[in-house]
PDB file of C-alpha atoms in Angstrom:
ATOM      1  CA  SER A  11      74.249  -9.099  -3.306  1.00 43.00           C
ATOM      2  CA  SER A  12      72.956  -9.440  -6.873  1.00 48.00           C
ATOM      3  CA  ASP A  13      71.243  -6.031  -6.568  1.00 54.00           C
ATOM      4  CA  ALA A  14      74.558  -4.216  -6.080  1.00 54.00           C
ATOM      5  CA  ALA A  15      75.521  -1.851  -8.852  1.00 52.00           C
ATOM      6  CA  PRO A  16      78.822  -2.694 -10.542  1.00 55.00           C
ATOM      7  CA  LEU A  17      81.751  -0.403  -9.986  1.00 51.00           C
ATOM      8  CA  SER A  18      82.180   2.012 -12.825  1.00 53.00           C
ATOM      9  CA  CYS A  19      84.767   4.493 -13.855  1.00 56.00           C
ATOM     10  CA  ALA A  20      84.175   7.579 -15.925  1.00 57.00           C
ATOM     11  CA  LYS A  21      86.486   8.174 -18.845  1.00 57.00           C
ATOM     12  CA  SER A  22      88.997  10.904 -18.323  1.00 53.00           C
ATOM     13  CA  THR A  23      88.558  14.055 -20.323  1.00 57.00           C
ATOM     14  CA  SER A  24      92.183  15.035 -19.877  1.00 56.00           C
ATOM     15  CA  SER A  25      94.439  15.513 -22.854  1.00 59.00           C
ATOM     16  CA  ALA A  26      96.623  12.656 -21.558  1.00 59.00           C
ATOM     17  CA  GLY A  27      94.164  10.241 -23.076  1.00 59.00           C
ATOM     18  CA  SER A  28      93.526   8.018 -20.052  1.00 60.00           C
ATOM     19  CA  SER A  29      91.654   4.850 -20.944  1.00 67.00           C
ATOM     20  CA  GLY A  30      89.318   5.189 -17.986  1.00 70.00           C
ATOM     21  CA  VAL A  31      90.026   1.619 -16.859  1.00 79.00           C
ATOM     22  CA  CYS A  32      89.673   1.298 -13.110  1.00 81.00           C
ATOM     23  CA  SER A  33      90.499  -1.546 -10.820  1.00 82.00           C
ATOM     24  CA  THR A  34      90.777  -2.376  -7.180  1.00 84.00           C
ATOM     25  CA  GLY A  35      93.574  -4.501  -5.831  1.00 80.00           C
ATOM     26  CA  LEU A  36      94.984  -5.804  -2.617  1.00 75.00           C
ATOM     27  CA  ALA A  37      98.669  -6.372  -2.057  1.00 71.00           C
ATOM     28  CA  THR A  38      99.832  -8.486   0.849  1.00 69.00           C
ATOM     29  CA  LEU A  39     103.298  -8.964   2.269  1.00 65.00           C
ATOM     30  CA  ARG A  40     104.629 -11.606   4.571  1.00 62.00           C
ATOM     31  CA  ARG A  41     105.398 -10.374   8.069  1.00 68.00           C
ATOM     32  CA  ASP A  42     108.504  -8.117   7.897  1.00 67.00           C
ATOM     33  CA  GLY A  43     108.456  -8.791   4.154  1.00 64.00           C
ATOM     34  CA  PHE A  44     109.093  -5.252   2.933  1.00 72.00           C
ATOM     35  CA  ALA A  45     112.830  -5.950   2.495  1.00 72.00           C
ATOM     36  CA  SER A  46     115.128  -8.953   2.456  1.00 79.00           C
ATOM     37  CA  MET A  47     118.745  -9.946   2.043  1.00 87.00           C
ATOM     38  CA  ASP A  48     118.712 -12.188  -1.033  1.00 87.00           C
ATOM     39  CA  ALA A  49     121.171 -14.799  -2.233  1.00 91.00           C
ATOM     40  CA  ILE A  50     119.082 -16.364  -4.996  1.00 91.00           C
ATOM     41  CA  GLY A  51     121.050 -18.647  -7.298  1.00 92.00           C
ATOM     42  CA  THR A  52     124.180 -17.859  -5.318  1.00 90.00           C
ATOM     43  CA  GLU A  53     125.687 -17.715  -1.832  1.00 94.00           C
ATOM     44  CA  GLY A  54     126.040 -14.689   0.398  1.00 95.00           C
ATOM     45  CA  THR A  55     126.744 -13.600   3.942  1.00 95.00           C
ATOM     46  CA  LEU A  56     125.384 -10.884   6.160  1.00 93.00           C
ATOM     47  CA  THR A  57     127.226  -9.921   9.346  1.00 92.00           C
ATOM     48  CA  THR A  58     125.429  -7.759  11.886  1.00 91.00           C
ATOM     49  CA  ARG A  59     127.006  -4.865  13.670  1.00 89.00           C
ATOM     50  CA  PRO A  60     128.197  -5.747  17.184  1.00 88.00           C
ATOM     51  CA  LEU A  61     125.216  -6.091  19.490  1.00 89.00           C
ATOM     52  CA  GLU A  62     124.200  -7.185  22.950  1.00 91.00           C
ATOM     53  CA  PHE A  63     120.954  -8.981  23.677  1.00 92.00           C
ATOM     54  CA  THR A  64     119.025 -10.807  26.340  1.00 92.00           C
ATOM     55  CA  GLY A  65     117.181 -14.004  25.544  1.00 93.00           C
ATOM     56  CA  LYS A  66     117.937 -17.603  24.767  1.00 95.00           C
ATOM     57  CA  HIS A  67     116.473 -18.342  21.336  1.00 96.00           C
ATOM     58  CA  LEU A  68     117.317 -17.006  17.854  1.00 97.00           C
ATOM     59  CA  PHE A  69     114.579 -16.946  15.231  1.00 96.00           C
ATOM     60  CA  VAL A  70     114.549 -15.917  11.581  1.00 96.00           C
ATOM     61  CA  ASN A  71     111.877 -14.914   9.113  1.00 93.00           C
ATOM     62  CA  ALA A  72     113.259 -16.443   5.927  1.00 95.00           C
ATOM     63  CA  ASP A  73     112.584 -18.332   2.738  1.00 96.00           C
ATOM     64  CA  ALA A  74     115.194 -21.057   2.391  1.00 96.00           C
ATOM     65  CA  SER A  75     112.875 -23.636   0.850  1.00 96.00           C
ATOM     66  CA  GLN A  76     115.174 -24.012  -2.174  1.00 96.00           C
ATOM     67  CA  GLY A  77     118.441 -23.663  -0.236  1.00 97.00           C
ATOM     68  CA  GLU A  78     119.600 -23.077   3.314  1.00 97.00           C
ATOM     69  CA  ILE A  79     120.589 -20.561   5.954  1.00 98.00           C
ATOM     70  CA  ARG A  80     123.180 -21.192   8.645  1.00 98.00           C
ATOM     71  CA  VAL A  81     124.168 -18.795  11.407  1.00 97.00           C
ATOM     72  CA  GLU A  82     127.331 -18.372  13.416  1.00 96.00           C
ATOM     73  CA  ILE A  83     127.929 -16.167  16.423  1.00 95.00           C
ATOM     74  CA  LEU A  84     131.121 -14.146  16.484  1.00 92.00           C
ATOM     75  CA  SER A  85     132.844 -13.142  19.687  1.00 86.00           C
ATOM     76  CA  VAL A  86     134.091  -9.566  19.716  1.00 80.00           C
ATOM     77  CA  PHE A  87     135.319  -7.019  22.171  1.00 67.00           C
ATOM     78  CA  HIS A  88     135.670  -3.301  21.785  1.00 58.00           C
ATOM     79  CA  THR A  89     138.756  -1.326  22.733  1.00 58.00           C
ATOM     80  CA  GLY A  90     140.083   1.986  21.498  1.00 59.00           C
ATOM     81  CA  GLY A  91     137.344   2.280  18.881  1.00 58.00           C
ATOM     82  CA  GLN A  92     138.292  -1.067  17.277  1.00 57.00           C
ATOM     83  CA  LEU A  93     136.629  -4.471  17.340  1.00 57.00           C
ATOM     84  CA  TYR A  94     138.770  -7.509  18.014  1.00 55.00           C
ATOM     85  CA  ALA A  95     138.381 -11.220  18.508  1.00 54.00           C
ATOM     86  CA  PRO A  96     139.687 -12.622  21.787  1.00 51.00           C
ATOM     87  CA  ASP A  97     142.832 -13.855  19.996  1.00 48.00           C
ATOM     88  CA  GLY A  98     143.523 -10.348  18.645  1.00 48.00           C
ATOM     89  CA  GLY A  99     142.598 -11.197  15.042  1.00 48.00           C
ATOM     90  CA  LEU A 100     139.387 -10.698  13.176  1.00 57.00           C
ATOM     91  CA  THR A 101     136.141 -11.745  14.802  1.00 65.00           C
ATOM     92  CA  ASP A 102     135.971 -15.536  15.167  1.00 76.00           C
ATOM     93  CA  PRO A 103     132.992 -17.871  15.664  1.00 89.00           C
ATOM     94  CA  ILE A 104     132.336 -18.934  19.234  1.00 90.00           C
ATOM     95  CA  ARG A 105     132.984 -22.674  19.690  1.00 90.00           C
ATOM     96  CA  GLY A 106     129.735 -24.560  19.284  1.00 92.00           C
ATOM     97  CA  PHE A 107     128.085 -21.608  17.513  1.00 94.00           C
ATOM     98  CA  ASP A 108     129.925 -21.838  14.180  1.00 95.00           C
ATOM     99  CA  ALA A 109     128.191 -22.243  10.808  1.00 96.00           C
ATOM    100  CA  ALA A 110     129.333 -25.864  10.406  1.00 96.00           C
ATOM    101  CA  ASN A 111     127.497 -26.809  13.637  1.00 96.00           C
ATOM    102  CA  CYS A 112     124.362 -24.804  12.843  1.00 97.00           C
ATOM    103  CA  VAL A 113     121.366 -26.941  11.926  1.00 98.00           C
ATOM    104  CA  PRO A 114     120.467 -25.543   8.484  1.00 98.00           C
ATOM    105  CA  ILE A 115     117.195 -23.693   8.021  1.00 98.00           C
ATOM    106  CA  GLN A 116     115.639 -25.194   4.866  1.00 98.00           C
ATOM    107  CA  THR A 117     112.068 -23.941   4.968  1.00 96.00           C
ATOM    108  CA  ASP A 118     109.909 -20.914   4.156  1.00 95.00           C
ATOM    109  CA  SER A 119     108.799 -19.616   7.536  1.00 94.00           C
ATOM    110  CA  THR A 120     108.137 -16.334   9.317  1.00 90.00           C
ATOM    111  CA  ARG A 121     109.258 -17.970  12.580  1.00 92.00           C
ATOM    112  CA  ALA A 122     112.049 -20.550  12.161  1.00 96.00           C
ATOM    113  CA  GLN A 123     114.228 -21.279  15.186  1.00 97.00           C
ATOM    114  CA  VAL A 124     117.990 -21.389  14.667  1.00 98.00           C
ATOM    115  CA  THR A 125     119.723 -24.171  16.603  1.00 97.00           C
ATOM    116  CA  TRP A 126     123.188 -25.679  16.776  1.00 97.00           C
ATOM    117  CA  GLN A 127     124.222 -29.314  17.051  1.00 95.00           C
ATOM    118  CA  SER A 128     125.826 -28.489  20.408  1.00 89.00           C
ATOM    119  CA  GLY A 129     122.290 -28.067  21.795  1.00 90.00           C
ATOM    120  CA  LYS A 130     123.349 -24.833  23.517  1.00 90.00           C
ATOM    121  CA  ASP A 131     120.945 -21.942  23.726  1.00 93.00           C
ATOM    122  CA  LEU A 132     122.030 -18.299  23.552  1.00 94.00           C
ATOM    123  CA  SER A 133     122.048 -17.751  27.317  1.00 93.00           C
ATOM    124  CA  VAL A 134     125.797 -18.506  27.340  1.00 91.00           C
ATOM    125  CA  VAL A 135     126.489 -15.488  25.083  1.00 92.00           C
ATOM    126  CA  ALA A 136     123.643 -13.177  26.181  1.00 92.00           C
ATOM    127  CA  GLU A 137     124.634  -9.743  27.459  1.00 90.00           C
ATOM    128  CA  ASN A 138     128.022  -9.983  25.705  1.00 89.00           C
ATOM    129  CA  LEU A 139     129.151  -8.075  22.638  1.00 88.00           C
ATOM    130  CA  VAL A 140     128.692 -10.441  19.658  1.00 91.00           C
ATOM    131  CA  GLN A 141     127.839 -10.427  15.980  1.00 92.00           C
ATOM    132  CA  PHE A 142     125.617 -12.785  14.025  1.00 95.00           C
ATOM    133  CA  ARG A 143     126.872 -13.927  10.628  1.00 95.00           C
ATOM    134  CA  PHE A 144     124.168 -15.358   8.363  1.00 97.00           C
ATOM    135  CA  HIS A 145     125.310 -17.678   5.554  1.00 97.00           C
ATOM    136  CA  LEU A 146     122.699 -17.894   2.786  1.00 97.00           C
ATOM    137  CA  LYS A 147     122.579 -20.306  -0.134  1.00 97.00           C
ATOM    138  CA  ASN A 148     119.716 -19.705  -2.530  1.00 97.00           C
ATOM    139  CA  ALA A 149     117.665 -18.065   0.236  1.00 97.00           C
ATOM    140  CA  ARG A 150     116.061 -14.840   1.466  1.00 95.00           C
ATOM    141  CA  LEU A 151     116.449 -13.444   5.003  1.00 96.00           C
ATOM    142  CA  TYR A 152     113.733 -10.980   6.033  1.00 93.00           C
ATOM    143  CA  SER A 153     114.391 -10.516   9.749  1.00 92.00           C
ATOM    144  CA  PHE A 154     115.844 -12.086  12.880  1.00 93.00           C
ATOM    145  CA  TRP A 155     115.299 -11.689  16.610  1.00 93.00           C
ATOM    146  CA  VAL A 156     116.349 -13.124  19.960  1.00 94.00           C
ATOM    147  CA  THR A 157     113.717 -13.943  22.565  1.00 93.00           C
ATOM    148  CA  ASP A 158     113.280 -15.729  25.898  1.00 92.00           C
ATOM    149  CA  ASP A 159     110.177 -17.412  24.492  1.00 89.00           C
ATOM    150  CA  PRO A 160     110.949 -20.866  23.006  1.00 89.00           C
ATOM    151  CA  SER A 161     107.920 -20.516  20.703  1.00 86.00           C
ATOM    152  CA  GLY A 162     109.420 -17.387  19.133  1.00 85.00           C
ATOM    153  CA  ALA A 163     107.161 -14.599  20.428  1.00 81.00           C
ATOM    154  CA  SER A 164     109.232 -11.467  19.956  1.00 77.00           C
ATOM    155  CA  ASN A 165     107.280  -9.254  22.388  1.00 72.00           C
ATOM    156  CA  GLY A 166     107.627  -6.521  19.783  1.00 71.00           C
ATOM    157  CA  TYR A 167     104.888  -4.137  18.704  1.00 64.00           C
ATOM    158  CA  LEU A 168     102.686  -5.058  15.763  1.00 64.00           C
ATOM    159  CA  ALA A 169     101.804  -2.368  13.262  1.00 62.00           C
ATOM    160  CA  VAL A 170      98.395  -3.737  12.310  1.00 59.00           C
ATOM    161  CA  GLY A 171      98.075  -7.034  14.136  1.00 59.00           C
ATOM    162  CA  GLY A 172      97.377 -10.171  12.179  1.00 60.00           C
ATOM    163  CA  PRO A 173      95.937 -13.656  12.451  1.00 61.00           C
ATOM    164  CA  GLY A 174      96.327 -15.051  15.948  1.00 64.00           C
ATOM    165  CA  PHE A 175      97.283 -11.746  17.588  1.00 65.00           C
ATOM    166  CA  SER A 176      94.865 -10.295  20.141  1.00 68.00           C
ATOM    167  CA  GLY A 177      96.727  -7.120  21.081  1.00 68.00           C
ATOM    168  CA  PRO A 178      99.335  -4.621  19.919  1.00 65.00           C
ATOM    169  CA  ARG A 179     102.317  -6.834  20.858  1.00 66.00           C
ATOM    170  CA  ASP A 180     103.635 -10.170  19.655  1.00 68.00           C
ATOM    171  CA  ALA A 181     103.256 -11.803  23.055  1.00 69.00           C
ATOM    172  CA  VAL A 182     102.112 -15.249  21.945  1.00 62.00           C
ATOM    173  CA  ALA A 183     103.420 -17.137  18.955  1.00 54.00           C
ATOM    174  CA  PRO A 184     100.575 -18.069  16.592  1.00 52.00           C
ATOM    175  CA  HIS A 185     100.073 -21.787  15.981  1.00 47.00           C
TER     176      HIS A 185
END
């Protein structure tokens, strides 16, 4: 209201000589935006540790509006403390899930679905030991997840909620 008193700040009397200038600010981050893997003005790769998952759909939170992100899935098996590809060499992309067949992500989105030209979903590799290798060109990768929900709901817990969320879990993808 117009009757509200303006915020004021008393000058400091400390010997440090503070100017007494006060301000209030608000910082906002994109979802999962506290850290990212960046390849700005360059190319880079990130390979996950071996993991097993359930679900059919891979999503990323990324900014690739000035570049692209492609993903490949690597087949691995574990024996004697070592990781191997089925042919005994280094981990190799699974046919149909290689970077060349990945439809490039070229947008800035907190919920972009990763797909491959083969049209396969991840159910064929679910519950197997695999790695994801992300290929970035002039892009930022904030997070990734696998879900059964084709709209991308992660079913994970939300720290403070957000627009479109009615409870403590990401159970419905916002529109």
